[in-house]
Amino acid sequence: MKGAPSSAPCRRPAAPLLPTAAGRATATSRSSNRVRKIQISCSSCRRSEELVNPLRWPVLEAVRHGVAGAAICFSLITSSLGSPPAVMADAVLDSSVPQQCAEQEPRERLFEERSSTEVTNEEIVEEAWEVVNDSFLDAENRGWSPEKWMKRRNDVLSSPIPSRSRAHDTIRNMLTSLGDSYTRFLTTTEFSKMARYDLTGIGINLREIPDASGVIRVKVLGIVLDGPAYLSGIRQGDAILSVNGEDVNGKSAFEVSSLLQETSGTFVTLKVQHGDCGEAHLFRVKRQSVAQTPVFYRLERIESEDKNIGYVQLKEFNALAKKDLVIAMKRLEEAGVSCLVLDLRDNRGGLVQAGIEIAKLFLDKGQTVIYTVGRDPEVQRAFVAEEAPVFTLPLIVLVNGQTASASEIVAAALHDNCRAVLVGDQTYGKGLIQSVYELHDGSGIVVTIGKYVSPKHMDINGNGIRPDFSRIPALSKVTQLISKCSLASKA
């Protein structure tokens, strides 16, 4: 059903966000110190967001994942881990890593307990109100204004709220009044499920954070208690130095997460360091859950044109999407294809960061993948290709009414930059960005904070992307249209 999210949950993002993916935690805590933002930024995982956290709540990473559209997060599809294995790993001190500090800082506690009963029902309602007041984007112009929202606050807080369930009902009604189906309340159970979303298969979420010297390092910002990594001895705040012997210096959190993905039940060896001054240890961790490859490809012959084409179907944008897509397309190129077909039909999204990284494979350095816009300046940014394209063959992208979210980002990026022709039906049209915030009693809210705009500044949300052809044209028409587009863009 159009408008209903169908992706997976995220938590607070990394240095950008598909949006990463977007949003700033400090904005939500201007007056209230209790709201914990678990950013759902699915647009990019590379921007650091600072959190006002006077109570020292743990900042758990909001892994970027897409919603049934280009949303920075997704619905309530979770990736829960099963029961943890009895023995996960052995930690071995790695003395080969030079120590730069005289002392090792104490490991900060993963959780500082604070009973939810210490927070009043009125405070919970005001927390939710403040998040919307600071961050909500009325993307569909339904008449939201700070003045109307302040009146709403005064109305709901004009009398005592007798119970926590009544407070939650009040929040639901407040959010419903916004007219945005993606902005919604999460019960403590729903929020807990979302918090357990795992991109790595070993129960951690990663984020890029600068150390004391300003060097960007990939650190553990979220960890599943009793998950494989936790039972091995890895803790929140630890820095990942290598994966199976491969140095991850300079890699993004998304790239490191992809390295961790493999078949469930296999082991991965991580070199981990606590803080900037701690010793480095090797941990051998058993993978417990893992993404399945979303890529299917084949070589096809077009007899009428005496040419081979490479067909690649991408079912969703998960942690394996980029890696497996590169393998498939390189094999097809080696087979001598004249054109590549990327099938995004019925692909409703996934990790927006994966979509952005895949689009970059085909774009020239400096070309824009997507823009994000919102009330918060932190949301307003452009994602661009940093390197030369990996693939330069003519490209056909197949789309339909169920092509959504990260799929629409890819389709728009390739089309607007004259790298591909689109074939099929108009796409779904979901280009919103959501973030998830945890309230102080363990419940949470998902709030629309921004939207995606194509390289040619077309609003994807509610509009979708119109293809060039309804059926696959002759290859000569494909190259002709791409060439014509390139010439027009340079004129």
Coordinates of C-alpha atoms in Angstrom, one line a residue:
M1 CA 0.0 0.0 0.0
K2 CA 1.5 3.4 -1.0
G3 CA 2.7 5.4 1.9
A4 CA 3.3 2.5 4.2
P5 CA 6.9 2.1 5.3
S6 CA 8.4 -1.3 4.5
S7 CA 12.0 -1.2 5.5
A8 CA 14.1 -1.8 8.6
P9 CA 14.9 0.2 11.7
C10 CA 17.9 2.1 12.5
R11 CA 19.6 3.9 15.3
R12 CA 21.7 6.9 15.7
P13 CA 24.0 7.5 12.6
A14 CA 27.6 7.8 12.0
A15 CA 29.8 10.5 10.7
P16 CA 28.4 11.2 7.4
L17 CA 23.5 9.7 6.9
L18 CA 22.2 8.3 4.2
P19 CA 22.3 11.1 6.2
T20 CA 24.1 9.4 6.4
A21 CA 21.3 9.8 5.7
A22 CA 20.7 13.7 8.6
G23 CA 19.4 15.1 11.7
R24 CA 21.2 16.5 14.7
A25 CA 20.7 15.2 18.2
T26 CA 21.5 18.4 19.9
A27 CA 18.5 20.0 18.2
T28 CA 16.1 17.7 20.1
S29 CA 17.5 18.5 23.5
R30 CA 17.4 22.2 23.5
S31 CA 15.3 22.6 26.5
S32 CA 14.7 19.1 27.6
N33 CA 17.8 17.1 28.5
R34 CA 16.2 13.7 28.5
V35 CA 15.4 12.9 24.9
R36 CA 17.9 10.5 23.4
K37 CA 18.1 10.6 19.6
I38 CA 18.7 7.3 18.0
Q39 CA 19.1 8.7 14.6
I40 CA 17.7 6.7 11.8
S41 CA 19.7 8.3 9.3
C42 CA 19.8 6.0 6.3
S43 CA 21.2 8.4 3.9
S44 CA 24.8 8.2 4.9
C45 CA 26.7 6.8 7.8
R46 CA 29.5 9.3 7.9
R47 CA 28.4 12.4 9.8
S48 CA 28.9 12.6 13.5
E49 CA 26.0 14.0 15.5
E50 CA 26.8 15.2 19.0
L51 CA 24.2 14.4 21.7
V52 CA 23.3 16.5 24.7
N53 CA 23.5 13.8 27.3
P54 CA 23.9 15.2 30.8
L55 CA 22.5 12.0 32.3
R56 CA 25.2 10.0 30.5
W57 CA 22.8 7.7 28.7
P58 CA 24.6 5.5 26.2
V59 CA 24.5 6.7 22.6
L60 CA 23.6 3.7 20.5
E61 CA 24.3 3.9 16.8
A62 CA 21.3 4.3 14.5
V63 CA 22.4 2.1 11.6
R64 CA 21.2 3.7 8.4
H65 CA 18.6 1.8 6.7
G66 CA 16.0 2.8 4.2
V67 CA 12.2 2.9 4.5
A68 CA 9.8 1.9 1.8
G69 CA 11.0 5.0 0.2
A70 CA 14.1 7.0 0.4
A71 CA 13.6 7.3 4.0
I72 CA 16.5 7.4 6.4
C73 CA 15.1 4.7 8.4
F74 CA 12.4 2.2 8.0
S75 CA 9.5 0.7 9.6
L76 CA 9.6 -2.0 12.3
I77 CA 11.3 -4.7 10.3
T78 CA 13.9 -5.9 12.8
S79 CA 17.0 -8.1 12.5
S80 CA 17.0 -9.7 16.0
L81 CA 19.7 -12.1 16.9
G82 CA 18.9 -15.6 18.1
S83 CA 20.1 -17.1 21.3
P84 CA 23.8 -16.4 21.8
P85 CA 26.3 -19.3 21.5
A86 CA 27.8 -20.5 24.7
V87 CA 31.4 -19.6 23.8
M88 CA 32.0 -16.7 21.4
A89 CA 35.7 -15.9 21.4
D90 CA 39.0 -15.7 22.9
A91 CA 40.5 -12.2 23.4
V92 CA 44.3 -12.1 22.8
L93 CA 46.5 -9.1 23.6
D94 CA 48.1 -7.8 20.5
S95 CA 51.4 -6.2 21.6
S96 CA 52.4 -5.3 18.1
V97 CA 50.2 -2.2 18.2
P98 CA 52.3 0.8 19.5
Q99 CA 50.9 2.4 22.6
Q100 CA 50.6 6.2 22.4
C101 CA 49.3 6.9 25.8
A102 CA 50.7 6.3 29.3
E103 CA 47.4 5.4 30.8
Q104 CA 44.3 3.7 29.6
E105 CA 41.2 5.6 30.3
P106 CA 38.6 3.7 32.3
R107 CA 35.9 2.0 30.2
E108 CA 32.7 3.9 30.5
R109 CA 29.6 2.1 31.7
L110 CA 27.4 0.8 29.0
F111 CA 24.3 1.8 30.9
E112 CA 23.6 4.0 33.9
E113 CA 20.3 2.9 35.3
R114 CA 17.5 5.4 35.8
S115 CA 14.1 4.2 36.6
S116 CA 11.4 5.3 34.2
T117 CA 9.2 6.0 37.2
E118 CA 11.4 9.1 38.0
V119 CA 10.0 10.7 34.9
T120 CA 6.5 12.1 35.1
N121 CA 3.8 11.4 32.5
E122 CA 3.7 15.1 31.7
E123 CA 7.5 15.1 31.1
I124 CA 7.2 12.2 28.7
V125 CA 4.6 14.0 26.7
E126 CA 6.6 17.2 26.6
E127 CA 9.7 15.3 25.5
A128 CA 7.8 14.0 22.5
W129 CA 6.4 17.5 21.8
E130 CA 9.9 19.0 21.8
V131 CA 11.3 16.6 19.4
V132 CA 8.6 17.5 16.9
N133 CA 9.0 21.2 17.6
D134 CA 12.7 21.1 16.9
S135 CA 13.0 18.6 14.0
F136 CA 9.7 17.8 12.2
L137 CA 9.5 18.7 8.5
D138 CA 6.0 19.1 7.1
A139 CA 7.0 17.6 3.8
E140 CA 3.5 17.4 2.5
N141 CA 2.5 20.9 3.5
R142 CA -0.4 19.9 5.8
G143 CA -0.4 23.2 7.7
W144 CA 2.0 22.5 10.6
S145 CA 3.4 25.6 12.3
P146 CA 5.3 26.3 15.5
E147 CA 2.3 28.4 16.7
K148 CA -0.2 25.6 16.2
W149 CA 2.1 23.1 17.8
M150 CA 2.6 25.3 20.9
K151 CA -1.1 25.5 21.2
R152 CA -1.3 21.8 21.0
R153 CA 1.2 21.5 23.8
N154 CA -0.7 23.9 26.1
D155 CA -3.9 22.0 25.4
V156 CA -2.6 18.5 26.3
L157 CA -0.6 19.7 29.4
S158 CA -3.4 21.9 30.7
S159 CA -4.5 19.1 33.0
P160 CA -2.7 16.3 34.8
I161 CA -2.0 13.1 32.9
P162 CA -3.0 10.2 35.4
S163 CA -1.1 7.3 33.9
R164 CA 1.8 6.3 31.6
S165 CA -0.6 4.6 29.2
R166 CA -2.6 7.8 29.0
A167 CA 0.6 9.7 28.3
H168 CA 1.4 7.4 25.4
D169 CA -2.1 7.8 24.0
T170 CA -1.7 11.5 24.2
I171 CA 1.6 11.3 22.3
R172 CA -0.1 9.1 19.6
N173 CA -2.9 11.7 19.2
M174 CA -0.4 14.5 19.0
L175 CA 1.6 12.8 16.3
T176 CA -1.6 11.7 14.4
S177 CA -2.6 15.4 14.2
L178 CA 0.5 16.1 12.1
G179 CA -1.1 14.2 9.2
D180 CA 2.2 12.4 8.5
S181 CA 1.9 8.6 8.4
Y182 CA 5.6 8.1 8.9
T183 CA 5.8 10.1 12.1
R184 CA 4.6 7.7 14.8
F185 CA 4.9 6.5 18.4
L186 CA 6.9 3.4 19.4
T187 CA 6.0 1.4 22.5
T188 CA 8.9 0.3 24.7
T189 CA 8.7 -3.2 23.1
E190 CA 8.7 -1.7 19.6
F191 CA 11.6 0.6 20.4
S192 CA 13.6 -2.3 21.9
K193 CA 13.1 -4.4 18.7
M194 CA 14.3 -1.5 16.6
A195 CA 17.3 -1.0 18.9
R196 CA 18.4 -4.6 18.2
Y197 CA 18.7 -4.0 14.5
D198 CA 22.1 -5.5 13.5
L199 CA 23.9 -4.6 10.3
T200 CA 27.1 -6.6 11.1
G201 CA 25.9 -10.1 12.1
I202 CA 27.8 -9.9 15.4
G203 CA 25.5 -7.6 17.3
I204 CA 27.2 -4.2 16.9
N205 CA 26.5 -0.9 15.2
L206 CA 29.4 1.2 14.0
R207 CA 29.9 4.9 13.7
E208 CA 32.8 7.1 12.5
I209 CA 34.2 9.3 15.3
P210 CA 37.3 11.5 15.5
D211 CA 39.8 10.6 18.2
A212 CA 41.8 13.1 20.3
S213 CA 44.1 13.9 17.4
G214 CA 41.2 14.4 15.0
V215 CA 41.8 11.1 13.1
I216 CA 38.5 9.5 12.1
R217 CA 38.1 6.0 13.6
V218 CA 35.3 3.5 13.3
K219 CA 33.9 2.8 16.8
V220 CA 31.3 0.7 18.4
L221 CA 28.4 3.0 19.3
G222 CA 25.7 0.3 19.7
I223 CA 26.0 -3.2 21.0
V224 CA 23.5 -5.9 21.6
L225 CA 23.7 -7.1 25.2
D226 CA 24.4 -10.9 25.2
G227 CA 25.2 -10.7 21.5
P228 CA 28.3 -12.3 19.9
A229 CA 30.5 -9.2 20.1
Y230 CA 29.5 -8.4 23.7
L231 CA 30.1 -11.9 24.9
S232 CA 33.5 -11.8 23.3
G233 CA 34.5 -8.8 25.3
I234 CA 33.9 -6.0 22.8
R235 CA 32.3 -3.0 24.4
Q236 CA 30.7 0.3 23.5
G237 CA 33.3 2.9 22.5
D238 CA 35.9 0.4 21.3
A239 CA 37.6 1.2 18.0
I240 CA 37.8 -1.4 15.2
L241 CA 41.3 -1.5 13.8
S242 CA 41.1 -4.4 11.4
V243 CA 38.8 -7.2 10.2
N244 CA 40.3 -10.6 9.4
G245 CA 43.7 -8.9 9.1
E246 CA 42.5 -6.1 6.8
D247 CA 43.3 -2.7 8.0
V248 CA 40.2 -0.6 8.1
N249 CA 41.9 2.8 8.5
G250 CA 40.2 5.2 6.2
K251 CA 37.1 3.0 5.6
S252 CA 33.6 4.2 6.4
A253 CA 31.4 2.6 9.1
F254 CA 29.3 1.1 6.3
E255 CA 32.3 -0.4 4.6
V256 CA 33.5 -2.0 7.9
S257 CA 30.0 -3.4 8.5
S258 CA 30.1 -4.9 5.1
L259 CA 33.4 -6.6 5.8
L260 CA 31.9 -8.2 8.9
Q261 CA 29.1 -9.8 6.9
E262 CA 29.5 -13.5 6.0
T263 CA 27.7 -16.8 6.4
S264 CA 26.0 -17.3 9.8
G265 CA 28.1 -19.6 12.0
T266 CA 31.5 -18.6 10.6
F267 CA 34.1 -16.7 12.6
V268 CA 35.5 -13.2 12.1
T269 CA 38.7 -11.9 13.7
L270 CA 38.7 -8.2 14.8
K271 CA 41.5 -6.2 16.1
V272 CA 39.9 -3.8 18.7
Q273 CA 41.3 -1.0 20.8
H274 CA 39.6 0.7 23.7
G275 CA 39.6 4.4 23.5
D276 CA 42.5 6.3 22.0
C277 CA 45.0 5.0 24.5
G278 CA 44.1 1.5 25.3
E279 CA 45.8 -1.8 24.3
A280 CA 44.7 -3.5 21.1
H281 CA 43.3 -7.0 21.3
L282 CA 42.3 -9.6 18.8
F283 CA 38.8 -11.1 19.2
R284 CA 37.5 -14.1 17.3
V285 CA 33.7 -13.7 17.1
K286 CA 31.1 -16.1 15.8
R287 CA 28.7 -14.6 13.4
Q288 CA 25.1 -15.2 14.3
S289 CA 22.9 -13.4 11.8
V290 CA 23.8 -12.2 8.3
A291 CA 22.3 -10.6 5.3
Q292 CA 21.6 -12.7 2.2
T293 CA 22.9 -11.7 -1.2
P294 CA 20.4 -9.5 -3.0
V295 CA 22.1 -9.9 -6.3
F296 CA 21.1 -12.2 -9.2
Y297 CA 22.8 -11.9 -12.6
R298 CA 23.1 -13.6 -15.9
L299 CA 24.5 -13.1 -19.4
E300 CA 21.9 -12.6 -22.2
R301 CA 22.2 -12.7 -26.0
I302 CA 20.3 -10.2 -28.2
E303 CA 20.2 -12.1 -31.5
S304 CA 18.7 -9.2 -33.5
E305 CA 21.7 -7.0 -32.6
D306 CA 24.3 -9.7 -32.4
K307 CA 25.3 -8.5 -28.9
N308 CA 25.5 -9.7 -25.4
I309 CA 24.1 -7.7 -22.5
G310 CA 24.6 -8.2 -18.7
Y311 CA 21.5 -8.5 -16.6
V312 CA 21.7 -7.8 -12.8
Q313 CA 18.7 -7.9 -10.5
L314 CA 19.1 -6.1 -7.2
K315 CA 16.4 -7.2 -4.8
E316 CA 17.2 -4.9 -1.9
F317 CA 20.0 -2.6 -0.5
N318 CA 21.6 -4.5 2.3
A319 CA 25.2 -4.7 3.6
L320 CA 26.1 -7.1 0.8
A321 CA 24.5 -5.1 -2.1
K322 CA 27.5 -3.1 -3.2
K323 CA 30.1 -5.8 -2.8
D324 CA 28.1 -8.4 -4.7
L325 CA 26.9 -6.0 -7.3
V326 CA 30.5 -5.1 -8.1
I327 CA 31.4 -8.8 -8.4
A328 CA 28.5 -9.5 -10.7
M329 CA 29.1 -6.5 -13.0
K330 CA 32.8 -7.2 -13.3
R331 CA 32.2 -10.7 -14.3
L332 CA 29.7 -9.6 -16.9
E333 CA 32.1 -7.0 -18.3
E334 CA 34.8 -9.7 -18.5
A335 CA 32.3 -11.7 -20.6
G336 CA 32.3 -8.9 -23.2
V337 CA 28.8 -7.4 -22.7
S338 CA 27.9 -4.3 -24.7
C339 CA 25.4 -2.9 -22.1
L340 CA 24.4 -3.5 -18.5
V341 CA 20.8 -3.8 -17.3
L342 CA 20.1 -3.0 -13.6
D343 CA 16.7 -4.4 -12.5
L344 CA 15.3 -2.4 -9.6
R345 CA 11.7 -3.5 -10.1
D346 CA 10.0 -4.3 -6.8
N347 CA 13.0 -3.2 -4.9
R348 CA 11.5 -1.1 -2.1
G349 CA 14.8 0.1 -0.6
G350 CA 16.9 -0.9 2.3
L351 CA 20.1 0.8 3.4
V352 CA 20.1 4.2 1.8
Q353 CA 23.9 4.4 2.3
A354 CA 24.2 1.2 0.2
G355 CA 22.1 2.9 -2.5
I356 CA 24.3 6.0 -2.5
E357 CA 27.5 4.0 -2.6
I358 CA 26.2 1.9 -5.5
A359 CA 25.2 5.0 -7.5
K360 CA 28.8 6.3 -7.1
L361 CA 30.1 3.3 -8.9
F362 CA 28.7 4.8 -12.2
L363 CA 29.2 8.5 -11.7
D364 CA 32.1 10.8 -12.5
K365 CA 34.0 12.4 -9.7
G366 CA 32.1 15.5 -8.4
Q367 CA 28.7 14.4 -9.7
T368 CA 25.8 14.7 -7.3
V369 CA 24.1 11.5 -6.1
I370 CA 21.3 13.1 -4.1
Y371 CA 20.4 16.2 -2.0
T372 CA 18.8 16.1 1.4
V373 CA 16.8 19.1 2.7
G374 CA 15.1 19.8 6.1
R375 CA 14.6 22.4 8.7
D376 CA 17.8 21.6 10.5
P377 CA 20.9 22.8 8.6
E378 CA 22.6 19.5 9.5
V379 CA 20.1 17.7 7.2
Q380 CA 20.8 20.0 4.3
R381 CA 23.6 18.5 2.3
A382 CA 24.7 17.0 -1.0
F383 CA 26.1 13.5 -1.5
V384 CA 28.7 13.5 -4.4
A385 CA 30.9 10.9 -6.0
E386 CA 34.5 11.2 -4.8
E387 CA 36.3 9.1 -7.4
A388 CA 36.2 8.1 -11.0
P389 CA 33.4 5.6 -12.1
V390 CA 34.1 1.9 -11.7
F391 CA 31.7 1.1 -14.6
T392 CA 31.2 3.1 -17.8
L393 CA 29.2 0.8 -20.1
P394 CA 25.8 2.1 -21.2
L395 CA 23.2 1.3 -18.5
I396 CA 19.5 0.5 -18.6
V397 CA 17.7 0.7 -15.2
L398 CA 14.3 -1.2 -14.9
V399 CA 11.8 0.4 -12.6
N400 CA 8.1 0.0 -11.6
G401 CA 5.6 1.2 -9.1
Q402 CA 7.3 -0.7 -6.3
T403 CA 10.7 0.8 -6.9
A404 CA 11.1 2.9 -3.8
S405 CA 13.5 4.5 -1.3
A406 CA 17.1 3.7 -2.0
S407 CA 16.1 2.4 -5.4
E408 CA 14.7 5.8 -6.3
I409 CA 17.8 7.5 -5.2
V410 CA 19.9 5.2 -7.5
A411 CA 17.5 5.6 -10.4
A412 CA 17.4 9.4 -10.1
A413 CA 21.2 9.7 -9.7
L414 CA 22.0 7.6 -12.8
H415 CA 19.2 9.3 -14.9
D416 CA 19.9 12.9 -13.9
N417 CA 23.6 12.5 -14.5
C418 CA 23.1 11.0 -17.9
R419 CA 24.4 7.6 -17.0
A420 CA 21.3 5.5 -17.7
V421 CA 17.9 5.4 -19.3
L422 CA 15.0 4.3 -17.2
V423 CA 12.6 1.7 -18.5
G424 CA 9.2 0.6 -17.1
D425 CA 6.6 2.4 -15.0
Q426 CA 6.7 5.5 -12.7
T427 CA 8.4 4.7 -9.4
Y428 CA 6.7 4.7 -5.9
G429 CA 7.6 8.3 -4.8
K430 CA 8.8 8.0 -1.3
G431 CA 11.6 10.4 -0.5
L432 CA 11.3 11.2 3.2
I433 CA 13.9 11.0 5.9
Q434 CA 13.0 9.8 9.4
S435 CA 14.9 9.7 12.7
V436 CA 14.1 7.7 15.7
Y437 CA 14.2 9.2 19.2
E438 CA 14.1 7.4 22.5
L439 CA 12.0 9.0 25.3
H440 CA 13.1 8.7 28.9
D441 CA 10.8 5.9 29.7
G442 CA 12.1 3.6 27.0
S443 CA 9.4 4.3 24.5
G444 CA 10.2 6.3 21.3
I445 CA 9.0 8.3 18.3
V446 CA 9.8 8.2 14.7
V447 CA 9.8 11.7 13.2
T448 CA 10.1 12.9 9.6
I449 CA 13.0 15.4 9.6
G450 CA 13.8 15.8 5.9
K451 CA 13.4 14.6 2.3
Y452 CA 15.5 13.7 -0.7
V453 CA 15.8 15.8 -3.9
S454 CA 17.2 14.5 -7.1
P455 CA 20.4 15.9 -8.7
K456 CA 18.1 18.0 -11.0
H457 CA 16.3 19.2 -7.9
M458 CA 13.1 17.2 -8.4
D459 CA 11.2 16.3 -5.2
I460 CA 11.0 12.5 -5.2
N461 CA 8.4 12.2 -2.5
G462 CA 4.9 12.0 -3.7
N463 CA 6.1 12.3 -7.3
G464 CA 8.2 9.3 -8.1
I465 CA 10.4 9.2 -11.2
R466 CA 9.0 8.9 -14.7
P467 CA 10.9 6.5 -17.0
D468 CA 12.2 7.3 -20.5
F469 CA 10.6 4.1 -22.1
S470 CA 7.9 1.7 -21.2
R471 CA 9.8 -1.2 -22.9
I472 CA 13.4 -1.9 -23.4
P473 CA 14.5 0.0 -26.6
A474 CA 17.2 -0.9 -29.1
L475 CA 20.7 -0.5 -27.7
S476 CA 21.3 2.2 -30.4
K477 CA 18.5 4.3 -28.8
V478 CA 20.0 3.8 -25.3
T479 CA 23.4 5.1 -26.3
Q480 CA 21.8 7.9 -28.4
L481 CA 19.7 9.2 -25.5
I482 CA 22.6 9.0 -23.0
S483 CA 24.8 10.9 -25.4
K484 CA 22.2 13.5 -26.1
C485 CA 21.6 14.0 -22.3
S486 CA 25.4 14.4 -21.7
L487 CA 25.7 17.0 -24.4
A488 CA 22.7 19.0 -23.1
S489 CA 24.1 19.0 -19.6
K490 CA 27.4 20.4 -20.8
A491 CA 25.9 23.1 -22.9

